Short mmCIF file of C-alpha atoms and ligand atoms in Angstrom, two decimals:
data_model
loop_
_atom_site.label_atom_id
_atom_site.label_comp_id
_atom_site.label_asym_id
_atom_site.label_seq_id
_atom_site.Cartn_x
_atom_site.Cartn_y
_atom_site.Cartn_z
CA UNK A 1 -27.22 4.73 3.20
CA UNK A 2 -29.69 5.42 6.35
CA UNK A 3 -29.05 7.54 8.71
CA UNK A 4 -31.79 8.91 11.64
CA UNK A 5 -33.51 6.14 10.00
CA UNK A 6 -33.47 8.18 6.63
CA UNK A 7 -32.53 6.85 3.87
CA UNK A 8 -30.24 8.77 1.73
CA UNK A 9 -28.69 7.99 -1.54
CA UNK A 10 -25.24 9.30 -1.80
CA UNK A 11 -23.99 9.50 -5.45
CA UNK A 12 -20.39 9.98 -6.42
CA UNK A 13 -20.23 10.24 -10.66
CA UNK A 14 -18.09 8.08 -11.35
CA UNK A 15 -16.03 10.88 -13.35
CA UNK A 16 -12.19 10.74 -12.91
CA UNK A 17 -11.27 14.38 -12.34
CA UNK A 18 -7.88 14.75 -11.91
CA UNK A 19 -7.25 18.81 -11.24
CA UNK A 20 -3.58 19.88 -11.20
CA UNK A 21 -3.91 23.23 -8.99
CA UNK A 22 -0.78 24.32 -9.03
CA UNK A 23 1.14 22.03 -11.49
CA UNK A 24 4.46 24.11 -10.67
CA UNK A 25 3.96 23.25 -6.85
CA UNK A 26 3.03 19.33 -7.55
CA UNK A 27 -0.30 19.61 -6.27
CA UNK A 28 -3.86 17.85 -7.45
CA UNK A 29 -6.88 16.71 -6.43
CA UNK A 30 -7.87 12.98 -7.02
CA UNK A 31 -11.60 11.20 -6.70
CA UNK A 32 -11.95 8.29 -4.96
CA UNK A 33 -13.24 6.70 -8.41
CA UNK A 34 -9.66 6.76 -9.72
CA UNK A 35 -7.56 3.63 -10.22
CA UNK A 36 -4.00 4.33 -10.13
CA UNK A 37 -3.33 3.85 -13.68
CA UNK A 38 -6.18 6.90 -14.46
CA UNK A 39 -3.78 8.75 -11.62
CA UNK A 40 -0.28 8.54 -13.22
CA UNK A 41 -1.81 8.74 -16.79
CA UNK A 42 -3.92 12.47 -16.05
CA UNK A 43 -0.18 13.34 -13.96
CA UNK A 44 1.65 13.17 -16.87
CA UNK A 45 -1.24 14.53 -19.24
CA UNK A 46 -0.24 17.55 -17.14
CA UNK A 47 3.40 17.20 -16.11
CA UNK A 48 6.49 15.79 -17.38
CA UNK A 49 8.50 16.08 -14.37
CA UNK A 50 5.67 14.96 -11.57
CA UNK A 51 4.99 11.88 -10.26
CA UNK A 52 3.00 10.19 -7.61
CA UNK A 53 4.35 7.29 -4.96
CA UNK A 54 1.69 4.71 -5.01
CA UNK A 55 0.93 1.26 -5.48
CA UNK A 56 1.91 -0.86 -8.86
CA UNK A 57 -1.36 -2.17 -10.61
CA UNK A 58 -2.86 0.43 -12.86
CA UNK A 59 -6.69 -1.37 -12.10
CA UNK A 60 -6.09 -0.61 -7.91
CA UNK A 61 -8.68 1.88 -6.94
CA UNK A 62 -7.61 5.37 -5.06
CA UNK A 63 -10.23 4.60 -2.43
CA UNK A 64 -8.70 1.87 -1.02
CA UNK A 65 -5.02 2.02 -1.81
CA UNK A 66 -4.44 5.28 -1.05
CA UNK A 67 -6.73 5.44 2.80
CA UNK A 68 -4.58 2.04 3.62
CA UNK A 69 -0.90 3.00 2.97
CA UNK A 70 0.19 2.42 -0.85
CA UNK A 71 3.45 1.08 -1.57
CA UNK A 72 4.78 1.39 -4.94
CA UNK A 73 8.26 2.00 -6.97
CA UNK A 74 8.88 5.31 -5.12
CA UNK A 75 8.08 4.30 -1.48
CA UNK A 76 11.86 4.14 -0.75
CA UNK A 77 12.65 7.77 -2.06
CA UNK A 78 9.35 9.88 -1.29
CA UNK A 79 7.63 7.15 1.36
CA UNK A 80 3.56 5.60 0.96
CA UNK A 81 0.78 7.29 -0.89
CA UNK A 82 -0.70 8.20 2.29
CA UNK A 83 2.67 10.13 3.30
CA UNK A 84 1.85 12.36 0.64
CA UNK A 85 -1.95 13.62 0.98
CA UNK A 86 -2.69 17.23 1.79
CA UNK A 87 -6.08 17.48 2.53
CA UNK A 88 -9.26 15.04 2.04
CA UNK A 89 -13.06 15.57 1.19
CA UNK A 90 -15.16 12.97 2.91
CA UNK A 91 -18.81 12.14 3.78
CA UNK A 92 -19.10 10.96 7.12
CA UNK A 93 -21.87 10.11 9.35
CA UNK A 94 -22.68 12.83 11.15
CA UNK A 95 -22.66 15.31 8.00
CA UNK A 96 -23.65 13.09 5.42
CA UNK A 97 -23.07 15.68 2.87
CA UNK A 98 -19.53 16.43 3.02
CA UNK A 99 -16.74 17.88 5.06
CA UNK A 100 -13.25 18.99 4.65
CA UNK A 101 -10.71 17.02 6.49
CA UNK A 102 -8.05 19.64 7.69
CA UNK A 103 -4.21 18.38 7.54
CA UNK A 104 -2.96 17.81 11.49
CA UNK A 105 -6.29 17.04 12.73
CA UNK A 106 -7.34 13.33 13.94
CA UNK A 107 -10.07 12.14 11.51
CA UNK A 108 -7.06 13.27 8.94
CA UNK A 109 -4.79 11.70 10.59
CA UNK A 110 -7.11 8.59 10.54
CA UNK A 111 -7.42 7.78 6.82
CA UNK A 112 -4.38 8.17 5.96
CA UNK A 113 -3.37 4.43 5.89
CA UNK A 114 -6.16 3.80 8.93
CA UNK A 115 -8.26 2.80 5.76
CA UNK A 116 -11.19 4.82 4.99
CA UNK A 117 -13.76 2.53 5.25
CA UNK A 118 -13.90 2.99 9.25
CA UNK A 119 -14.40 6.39 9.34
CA UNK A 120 -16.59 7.28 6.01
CA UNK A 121 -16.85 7.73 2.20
CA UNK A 122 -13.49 9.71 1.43
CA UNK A 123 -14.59 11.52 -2.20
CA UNK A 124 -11.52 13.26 -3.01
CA UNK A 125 -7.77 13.58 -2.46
CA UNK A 126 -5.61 16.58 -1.77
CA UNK A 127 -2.21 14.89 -2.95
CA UNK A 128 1.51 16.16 -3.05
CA UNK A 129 3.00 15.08 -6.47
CA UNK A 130 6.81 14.39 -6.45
CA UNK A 131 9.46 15.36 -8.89
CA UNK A 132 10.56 12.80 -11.10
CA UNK A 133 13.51 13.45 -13.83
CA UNK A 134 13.38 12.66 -17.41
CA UNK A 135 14.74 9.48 -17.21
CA UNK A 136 14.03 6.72 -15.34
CA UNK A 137 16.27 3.18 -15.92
CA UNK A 138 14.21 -0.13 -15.19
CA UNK A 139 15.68 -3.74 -15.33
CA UNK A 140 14.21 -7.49 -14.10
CA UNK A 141 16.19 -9.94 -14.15
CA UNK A 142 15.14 -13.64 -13.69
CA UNK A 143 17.59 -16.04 -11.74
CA UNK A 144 17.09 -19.80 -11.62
CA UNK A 145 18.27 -21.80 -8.17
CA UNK A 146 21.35 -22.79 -10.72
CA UNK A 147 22.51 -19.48 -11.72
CA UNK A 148 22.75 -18.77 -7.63
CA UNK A 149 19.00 -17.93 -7.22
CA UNK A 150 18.56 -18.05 -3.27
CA UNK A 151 22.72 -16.68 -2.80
CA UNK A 152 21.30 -13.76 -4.47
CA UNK A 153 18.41 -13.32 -2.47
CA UNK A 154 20.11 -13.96 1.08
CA UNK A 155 22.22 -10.62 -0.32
CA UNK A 156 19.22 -8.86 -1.67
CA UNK A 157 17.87 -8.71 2.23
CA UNK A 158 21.42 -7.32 3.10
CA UNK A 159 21.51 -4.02 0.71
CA UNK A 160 18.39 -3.08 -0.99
CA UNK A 161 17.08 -1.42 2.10
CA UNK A 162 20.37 0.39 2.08
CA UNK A 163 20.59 1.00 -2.16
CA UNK A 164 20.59 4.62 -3.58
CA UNK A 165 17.44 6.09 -2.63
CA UNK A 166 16.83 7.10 -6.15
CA UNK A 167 16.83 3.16 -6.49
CA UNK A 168 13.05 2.88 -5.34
CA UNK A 169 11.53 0.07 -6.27
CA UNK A 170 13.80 -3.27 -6.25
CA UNK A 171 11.88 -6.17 -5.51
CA UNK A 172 12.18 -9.82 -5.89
CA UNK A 173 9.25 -12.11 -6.55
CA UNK A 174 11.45 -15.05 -5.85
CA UNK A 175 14.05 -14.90 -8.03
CA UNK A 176 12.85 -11.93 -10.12
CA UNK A 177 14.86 -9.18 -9.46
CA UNK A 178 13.29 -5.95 -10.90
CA UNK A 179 13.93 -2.04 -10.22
CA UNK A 180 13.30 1.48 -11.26
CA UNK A 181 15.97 3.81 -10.79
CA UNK A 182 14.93 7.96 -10.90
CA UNK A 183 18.13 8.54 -13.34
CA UNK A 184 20.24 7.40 -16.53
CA UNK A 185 21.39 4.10 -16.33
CA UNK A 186 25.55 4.81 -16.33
CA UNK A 187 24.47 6.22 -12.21
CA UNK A 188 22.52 3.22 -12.05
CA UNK A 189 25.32 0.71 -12.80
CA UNK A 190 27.84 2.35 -10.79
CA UNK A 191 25.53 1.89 -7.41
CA UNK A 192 24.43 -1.16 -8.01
CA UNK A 193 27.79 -2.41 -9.22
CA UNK A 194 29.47 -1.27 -5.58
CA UNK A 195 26.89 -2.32 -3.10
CA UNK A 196 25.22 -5.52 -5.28
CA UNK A 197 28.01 -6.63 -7.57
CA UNK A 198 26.61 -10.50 -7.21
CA UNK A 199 23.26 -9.32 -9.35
CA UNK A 200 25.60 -9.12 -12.75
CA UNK A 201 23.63 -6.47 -13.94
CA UNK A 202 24.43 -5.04 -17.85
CA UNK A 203 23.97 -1.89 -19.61
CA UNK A 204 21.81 -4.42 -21.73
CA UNK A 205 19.79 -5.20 -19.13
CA UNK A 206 18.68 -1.59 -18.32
CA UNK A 207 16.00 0.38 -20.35
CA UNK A 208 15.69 3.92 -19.77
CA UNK A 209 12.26 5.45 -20.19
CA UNK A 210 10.25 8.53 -18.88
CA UNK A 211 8.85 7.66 -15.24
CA UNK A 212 5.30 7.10 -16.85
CA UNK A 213 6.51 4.58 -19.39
CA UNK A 214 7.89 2.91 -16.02
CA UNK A 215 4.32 3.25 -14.56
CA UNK A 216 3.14 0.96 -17.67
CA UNK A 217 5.97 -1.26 -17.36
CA UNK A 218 5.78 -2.23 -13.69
CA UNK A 219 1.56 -2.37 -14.33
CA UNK A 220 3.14 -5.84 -16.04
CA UNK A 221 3.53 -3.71 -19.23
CA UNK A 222 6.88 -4.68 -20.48
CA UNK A 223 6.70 -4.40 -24.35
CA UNK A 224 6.32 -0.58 -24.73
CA UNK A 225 2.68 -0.72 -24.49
CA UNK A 226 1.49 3.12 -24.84
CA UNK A 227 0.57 4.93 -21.52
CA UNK A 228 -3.37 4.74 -22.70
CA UNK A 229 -3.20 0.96 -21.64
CA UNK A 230 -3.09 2.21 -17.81
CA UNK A 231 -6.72 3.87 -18.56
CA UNK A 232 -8.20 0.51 -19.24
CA UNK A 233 -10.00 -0.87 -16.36
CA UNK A 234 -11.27 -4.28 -17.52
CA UNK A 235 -8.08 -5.59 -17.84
CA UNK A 236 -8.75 -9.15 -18.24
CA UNK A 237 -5.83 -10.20 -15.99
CA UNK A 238 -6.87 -9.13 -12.54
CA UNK A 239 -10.67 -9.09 -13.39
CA UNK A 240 -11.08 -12.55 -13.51
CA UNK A 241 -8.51 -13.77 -11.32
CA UNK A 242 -9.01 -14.62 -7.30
CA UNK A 243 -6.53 -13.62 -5.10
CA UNK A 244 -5.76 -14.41 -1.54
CA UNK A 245 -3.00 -12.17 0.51
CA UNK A 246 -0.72 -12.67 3.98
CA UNK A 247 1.79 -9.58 4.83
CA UNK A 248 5.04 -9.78 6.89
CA UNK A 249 7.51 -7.70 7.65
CA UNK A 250 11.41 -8.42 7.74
CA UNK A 251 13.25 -6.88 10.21
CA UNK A 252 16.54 -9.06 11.07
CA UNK A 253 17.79 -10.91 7.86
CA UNK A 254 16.83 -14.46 6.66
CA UNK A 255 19.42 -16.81 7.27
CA UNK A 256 20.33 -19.04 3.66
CA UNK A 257 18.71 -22.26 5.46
CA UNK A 258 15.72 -20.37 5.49
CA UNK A 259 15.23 -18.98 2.22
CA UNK A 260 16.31 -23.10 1.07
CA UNK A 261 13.06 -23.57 3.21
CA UNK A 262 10.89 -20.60 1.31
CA UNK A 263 12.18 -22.07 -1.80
CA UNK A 264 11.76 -25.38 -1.57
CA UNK A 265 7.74 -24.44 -0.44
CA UNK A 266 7.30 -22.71 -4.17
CA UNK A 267 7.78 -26.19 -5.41
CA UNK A 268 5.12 -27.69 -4.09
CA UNK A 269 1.64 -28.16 -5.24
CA UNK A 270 -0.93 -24.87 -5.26
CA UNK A 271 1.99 -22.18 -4.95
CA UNK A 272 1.76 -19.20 -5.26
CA UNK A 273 4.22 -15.45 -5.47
CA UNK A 274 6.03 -13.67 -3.07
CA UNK A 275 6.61 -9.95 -3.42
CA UNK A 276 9.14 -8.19 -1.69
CA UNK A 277 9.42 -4.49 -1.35
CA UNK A 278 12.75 -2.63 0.33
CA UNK A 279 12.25 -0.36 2.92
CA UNK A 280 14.39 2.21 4.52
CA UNK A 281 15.78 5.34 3.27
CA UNK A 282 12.72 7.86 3.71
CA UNK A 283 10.40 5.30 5.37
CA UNK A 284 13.19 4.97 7.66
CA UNK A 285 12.63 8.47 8.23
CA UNK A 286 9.02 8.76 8.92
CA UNK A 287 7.66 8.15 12.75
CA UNK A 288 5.65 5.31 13.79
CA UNK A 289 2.97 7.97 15.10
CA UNK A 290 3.19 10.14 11.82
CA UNK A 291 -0.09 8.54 10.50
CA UNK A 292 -1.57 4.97 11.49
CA UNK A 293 0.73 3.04 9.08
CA UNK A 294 3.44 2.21 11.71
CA UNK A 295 6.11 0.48 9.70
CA UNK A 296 9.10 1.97 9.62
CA UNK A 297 12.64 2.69 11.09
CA UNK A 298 14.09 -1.16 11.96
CA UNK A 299 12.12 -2.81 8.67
CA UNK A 300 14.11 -4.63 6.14
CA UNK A 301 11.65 -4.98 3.30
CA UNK A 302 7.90 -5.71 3.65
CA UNK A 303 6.35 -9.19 1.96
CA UNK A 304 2.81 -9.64 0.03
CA UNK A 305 2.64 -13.79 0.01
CA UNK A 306 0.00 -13.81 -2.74
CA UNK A 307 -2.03 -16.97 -4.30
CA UNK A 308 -4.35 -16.49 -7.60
CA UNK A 309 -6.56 -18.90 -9.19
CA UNK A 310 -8.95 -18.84 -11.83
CA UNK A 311 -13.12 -18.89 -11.34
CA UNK A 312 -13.10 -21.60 -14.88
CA UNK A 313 -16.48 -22.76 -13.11
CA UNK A 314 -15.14 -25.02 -10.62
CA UNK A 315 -14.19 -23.29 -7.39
CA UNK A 316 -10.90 -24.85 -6.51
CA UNK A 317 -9.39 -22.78 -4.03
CA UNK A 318 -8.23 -24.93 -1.35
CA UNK A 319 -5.16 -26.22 -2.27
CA UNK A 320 -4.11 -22.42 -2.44
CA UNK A 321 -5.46 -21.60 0.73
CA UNK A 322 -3.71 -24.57 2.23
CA UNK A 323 -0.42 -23.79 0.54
CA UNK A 324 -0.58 -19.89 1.70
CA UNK A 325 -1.62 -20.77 5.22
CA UNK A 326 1.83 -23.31 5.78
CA UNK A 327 3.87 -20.48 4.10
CA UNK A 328 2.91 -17.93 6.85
CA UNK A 329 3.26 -20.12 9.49
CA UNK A 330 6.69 -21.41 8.25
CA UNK A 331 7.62 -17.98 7.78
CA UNK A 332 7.03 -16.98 11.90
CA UNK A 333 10.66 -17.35 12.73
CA UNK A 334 11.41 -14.97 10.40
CA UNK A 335 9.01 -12.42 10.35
CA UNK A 336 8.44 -9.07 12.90
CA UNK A 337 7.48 -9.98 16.49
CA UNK A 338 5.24 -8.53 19.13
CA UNK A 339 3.54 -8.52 17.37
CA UNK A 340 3.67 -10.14 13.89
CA UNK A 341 3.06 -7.22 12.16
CA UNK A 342 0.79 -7.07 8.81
CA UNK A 343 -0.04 -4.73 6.16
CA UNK A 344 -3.51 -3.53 6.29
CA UNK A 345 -3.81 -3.49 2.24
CA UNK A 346 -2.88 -7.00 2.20
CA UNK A 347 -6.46 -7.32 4.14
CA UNK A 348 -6.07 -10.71 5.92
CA UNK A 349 -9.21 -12.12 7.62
CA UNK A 350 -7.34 -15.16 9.04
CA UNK A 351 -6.27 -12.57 11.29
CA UNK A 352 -9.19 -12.04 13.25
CA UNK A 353 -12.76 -10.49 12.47
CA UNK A 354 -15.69 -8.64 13.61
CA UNK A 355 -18.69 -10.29 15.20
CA UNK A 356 -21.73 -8.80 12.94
CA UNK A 357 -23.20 -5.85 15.00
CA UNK A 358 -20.82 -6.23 17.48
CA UNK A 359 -17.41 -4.73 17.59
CA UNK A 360 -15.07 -5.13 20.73
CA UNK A 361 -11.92 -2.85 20.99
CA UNK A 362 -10.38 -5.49 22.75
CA UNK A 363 -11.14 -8.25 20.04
CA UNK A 364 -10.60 -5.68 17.48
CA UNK A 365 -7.10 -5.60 18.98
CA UNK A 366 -6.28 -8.90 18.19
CA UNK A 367 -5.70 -7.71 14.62
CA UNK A 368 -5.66 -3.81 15.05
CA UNK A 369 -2.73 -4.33 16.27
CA UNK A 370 -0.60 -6.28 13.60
CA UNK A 371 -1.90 -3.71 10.76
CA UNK A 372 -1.46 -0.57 13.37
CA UNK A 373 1.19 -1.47 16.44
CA UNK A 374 0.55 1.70 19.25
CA UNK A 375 -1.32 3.19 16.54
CA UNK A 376 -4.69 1.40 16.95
CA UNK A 377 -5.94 2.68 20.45
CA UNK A 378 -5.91 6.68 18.41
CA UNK A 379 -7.66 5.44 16.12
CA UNK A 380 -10.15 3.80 18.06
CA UNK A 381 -10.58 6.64 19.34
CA UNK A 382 -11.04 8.73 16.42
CA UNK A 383 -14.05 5.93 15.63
CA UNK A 384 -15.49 7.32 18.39
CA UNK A 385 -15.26 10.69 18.10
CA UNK A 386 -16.52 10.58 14.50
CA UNK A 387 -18.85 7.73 14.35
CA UNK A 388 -19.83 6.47 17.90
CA UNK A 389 -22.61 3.96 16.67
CA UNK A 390 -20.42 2.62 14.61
CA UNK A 391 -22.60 3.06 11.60
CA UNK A 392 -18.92 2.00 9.40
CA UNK A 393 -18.73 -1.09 10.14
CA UNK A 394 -16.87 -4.05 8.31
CA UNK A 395 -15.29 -7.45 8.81
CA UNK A 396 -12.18 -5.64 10.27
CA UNK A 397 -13.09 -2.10 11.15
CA UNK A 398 -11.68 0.23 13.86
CA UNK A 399 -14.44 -0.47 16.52
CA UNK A 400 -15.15 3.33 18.22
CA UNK A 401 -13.35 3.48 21.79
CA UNK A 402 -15.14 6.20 23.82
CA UNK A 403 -13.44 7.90 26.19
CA UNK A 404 -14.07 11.14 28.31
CA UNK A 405 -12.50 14.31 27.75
CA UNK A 406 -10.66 13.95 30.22
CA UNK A 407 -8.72 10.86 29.35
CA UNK A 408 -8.95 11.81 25.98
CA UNK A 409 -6.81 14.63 25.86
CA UNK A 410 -4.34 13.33 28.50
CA UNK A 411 -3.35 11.05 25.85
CA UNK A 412 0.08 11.65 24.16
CA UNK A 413 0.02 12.39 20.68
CA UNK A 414 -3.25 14.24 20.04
CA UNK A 415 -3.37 17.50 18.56
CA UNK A 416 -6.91 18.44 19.49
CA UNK A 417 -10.19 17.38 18.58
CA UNK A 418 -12.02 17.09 15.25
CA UNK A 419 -12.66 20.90 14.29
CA UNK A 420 -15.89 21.66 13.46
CA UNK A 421 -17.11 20.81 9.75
CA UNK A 422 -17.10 23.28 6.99
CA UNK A 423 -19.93 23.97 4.96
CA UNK A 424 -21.18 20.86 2.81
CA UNK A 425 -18.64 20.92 -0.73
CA UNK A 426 -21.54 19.88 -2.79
CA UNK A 427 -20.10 20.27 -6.14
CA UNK A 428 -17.74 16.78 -5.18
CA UNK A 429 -21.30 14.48 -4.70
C1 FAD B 1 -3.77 -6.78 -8.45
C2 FAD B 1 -3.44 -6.03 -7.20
C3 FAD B 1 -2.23 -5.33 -7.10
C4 FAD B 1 -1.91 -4.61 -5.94
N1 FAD B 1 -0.73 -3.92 -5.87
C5 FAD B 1 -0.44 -3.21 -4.75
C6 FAD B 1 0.76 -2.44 -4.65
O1 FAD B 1 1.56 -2.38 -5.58
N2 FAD B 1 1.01 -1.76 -3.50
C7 FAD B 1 0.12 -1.78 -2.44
O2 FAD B 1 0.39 -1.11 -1.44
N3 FAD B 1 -1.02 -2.49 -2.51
C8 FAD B 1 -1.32 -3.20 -3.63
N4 FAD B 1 -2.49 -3.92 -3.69
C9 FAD B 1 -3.40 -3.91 -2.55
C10 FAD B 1 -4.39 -2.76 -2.68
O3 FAD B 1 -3.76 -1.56 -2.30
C11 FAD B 1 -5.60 -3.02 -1.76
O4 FAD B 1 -6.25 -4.19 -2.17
C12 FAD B 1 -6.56 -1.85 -1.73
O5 FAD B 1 -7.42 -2.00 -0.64
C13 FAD B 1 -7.37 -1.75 -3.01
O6 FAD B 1 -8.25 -0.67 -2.96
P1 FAD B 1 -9.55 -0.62 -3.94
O7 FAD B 1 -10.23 0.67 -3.72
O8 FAD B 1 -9.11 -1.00 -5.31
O9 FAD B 1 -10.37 -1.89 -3.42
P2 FAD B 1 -11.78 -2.01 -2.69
O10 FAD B 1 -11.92 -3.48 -2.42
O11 FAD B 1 -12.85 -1.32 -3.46
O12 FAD B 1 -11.57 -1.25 -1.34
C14 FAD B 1 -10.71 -1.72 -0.33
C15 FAD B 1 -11.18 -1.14 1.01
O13 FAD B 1 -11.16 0.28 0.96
C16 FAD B 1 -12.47 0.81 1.20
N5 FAD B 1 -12.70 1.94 0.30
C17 FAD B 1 -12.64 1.95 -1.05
N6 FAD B 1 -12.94 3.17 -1.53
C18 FAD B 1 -13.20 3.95 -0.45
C19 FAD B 1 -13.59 5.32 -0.29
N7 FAD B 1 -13.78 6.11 -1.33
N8 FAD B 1 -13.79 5.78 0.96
C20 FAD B 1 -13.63 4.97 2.04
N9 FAD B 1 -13.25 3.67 1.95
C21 FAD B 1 -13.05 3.17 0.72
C22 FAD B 1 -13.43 -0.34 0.90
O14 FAD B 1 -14.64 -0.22 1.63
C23 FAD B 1 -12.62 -1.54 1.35
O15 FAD B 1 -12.69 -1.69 2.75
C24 FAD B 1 -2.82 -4.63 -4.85
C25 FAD B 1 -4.03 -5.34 -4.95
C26 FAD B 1 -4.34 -6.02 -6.11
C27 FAD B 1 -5.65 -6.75 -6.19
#
């Protein structure tokens, strides 16, 4: 890293500290080194009854999950990851040995779901665990188009949003219907049997499990793997795989003629998966302003359009590209408007990007405003306030607005200026 034409070598160990504070209070500090699976697995080391709302694959790191949102199995009961941070340590350009990022303040405000890599090199979380009970009940079921396959999913857009808000995580990767329920699975049944009758789900069907063992089983985990398998990094799976992403977000429901159409388009040649994540209950609770992740009140369910294929040597991507590309554009009718909103951890470049060296606000804005909606102009702002030159800079960063005081703080929605930097917390580098 240069800076003042300098050049200085900023080291983060690459230890995974995870330090409960106050256990009691669901508190604990997190390094940006962390995958998620190191997160939930040092949680419950510590706590039976604390868990954390955040993303599903035990290999995703903290760094970039948690600054861009994070949307896991919990995001309908206790919101994102980024809901739920207290307090951040971050190198930034101006220090360049550390600050403390104050709750309420702007450049706090930023990273949580702004994405970090605009702004600096977030080292540490401050993070608000959430109680979980002792038992958690998890089913997937797999419907075929025979066994009433798209039926099922025209009435999965009509009540998950609206399901038990212990019922978290239900979410259909076509016609996989899978959820984690925060209780026994007798509550479980008797919800889901009033408001989603059509799913025929059994007391068979349901496993109950501590909310960690769920942690391993939605990581793809499904044959009672032990919890150590979320500490393994090099999972073979995702480490050789390529993957390609497009976000949308449902707001009025499909009609049946168009989830024929979505069907009909996994049949064809270089598909890929759809995953499909409720929203409401507390997201529906949370403002648009609240942090830069604007997604909330009016949103159905959220969908990650994914494509994977193998590097066996030959680099045959196209076909996948080409089959994500028609997906997203047949999916326009039925997707948010004004704009198309997107998901900024579901990084898209097809969007839009940055012109090496040269960032415009009102190019920027192009995409800055599917990932942020009103959202984007603060944090342009917040660019530059905290790094003017824009020294962060990236395919799709927040390019720094400057404005005078003046206009600055006639602007609704701030609550003052970045306060002035505490001593450097060397003991995080
Ligand atoms: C297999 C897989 C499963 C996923 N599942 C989910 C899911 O369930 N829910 C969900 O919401 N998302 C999910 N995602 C998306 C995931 O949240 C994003 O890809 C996220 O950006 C990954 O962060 P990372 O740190 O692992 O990746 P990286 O590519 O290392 O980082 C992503 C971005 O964050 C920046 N960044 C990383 N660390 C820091 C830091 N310390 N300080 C500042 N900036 C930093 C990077 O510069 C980069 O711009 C999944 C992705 C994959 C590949």
């Amino acid at each position: 890293m240069e800076i003042d034409g300098e050049s200085k070598i900023i080291g983060i160990r690459a230890i995974v500290l995870i330090t409960m504070s106050d256990t009691d209070r669901g508190i604990a500090w997190v390094r940006s080194v962390a995958t998620l699976g190191e997160l939930y697995y040092r949680i419950a080391e510590k706590s039976s009854h604390h868990g954390f709302p955040a993303g599903f694959c035990h290999t995703v790191g903290v760094g970039g999950h948690l600054s861009g949102g994070g949307v896991g199995t919990l995001v309908r009961k206790y919101g994102l990851a980024a809901d739920n941070f207290l307090d951040a340590t971050l190198v930034d350009q101006r220090e360049a040995v550390g600050q403390r990022v104050h709750g309420g303040e702007d450049l706090f405000w930023a990273i949580r779901g702004g994405g970090g890599a605009s702004f600096g090199i977030i080292v540490s979380w401050k993070v608000r665990l959430v109680p979980v009970p002792p038992t958690v009940t998890v089913f997937t079921l797999h419907r075929t188009l025979e066994q009433g396959a798209i039926e099922l999913l025209n009435k999965w857009q009509y009540v998950a949003h609206k399901l038990h808000e212990e019922q978290c995580g239900e979410k259909g990767v076509v016609a996989v219907f899978s959820s984690s329920f925060l209780g026994g699975y007798a509550e479980l049944l008797q919800h889901i049997g009033k408001s989603f009758p059509e799913l025929g789900v059994k007391r068979n069907d349901c496993r109950e499990m501590s909310w960690i063992q769920s942690a391993v089983y939605f990581a793809g985990f499904t044959n009672g793997e032990p919890k150590e398998i979320l500490l393994d990094r090099d999972f073979s799976f995702y480490s050789k795989v390529f993957l390609k992403g497009k976000s949308d977000f449902v707001k009025d429901p499909i009609p049946l003629s168009g989830w024929e159409g979505i069907w009909r388009r996994f049949t064809a040649q270089g598909a890929g998966f759809m995953l499909m994540d409720p929203f409401g209950g507390r997201m529906g609770e949370i403002l648009e302003s609240e942090i830069p992740f604007p997604h909330r009140r009016g949103n159905l369910f959220n969908i990650e359009c994914m494509v994977s294929w193998r590097d066996s040597g030959v680099w045959t991507p196209e076909k996948h590209l080409d089959w994500i590309r028609r997906m997203h554009s047949y999916m326009r009718p039925y997707a948010s408007k004004h704009p198309r909103a997107a998901y900024l951890n579901c990084r898209d470049l097809d969007l839009g990007k940055n012109e090496e060296g040269n960032t415009s606000y009102s190019t920027a804005k192009v995409w800055g405003r599917k990932y942020f909606k009103n959202n984007f102009k603060r944090l342009a702002i917040v660019k530059g306030e905290v790094d003017p030159e824009d020294f962060f800079w990236s395919e799709q960063s927040i390019p720094p607005l400057i404005l005078d005081k003046e206009r600055r703080s006639s602007l609704i929605g701030f609550k003052g200026l970045i306060s002035k930097p505490e001593p450097p917390i060397k003991h995080f580098l």
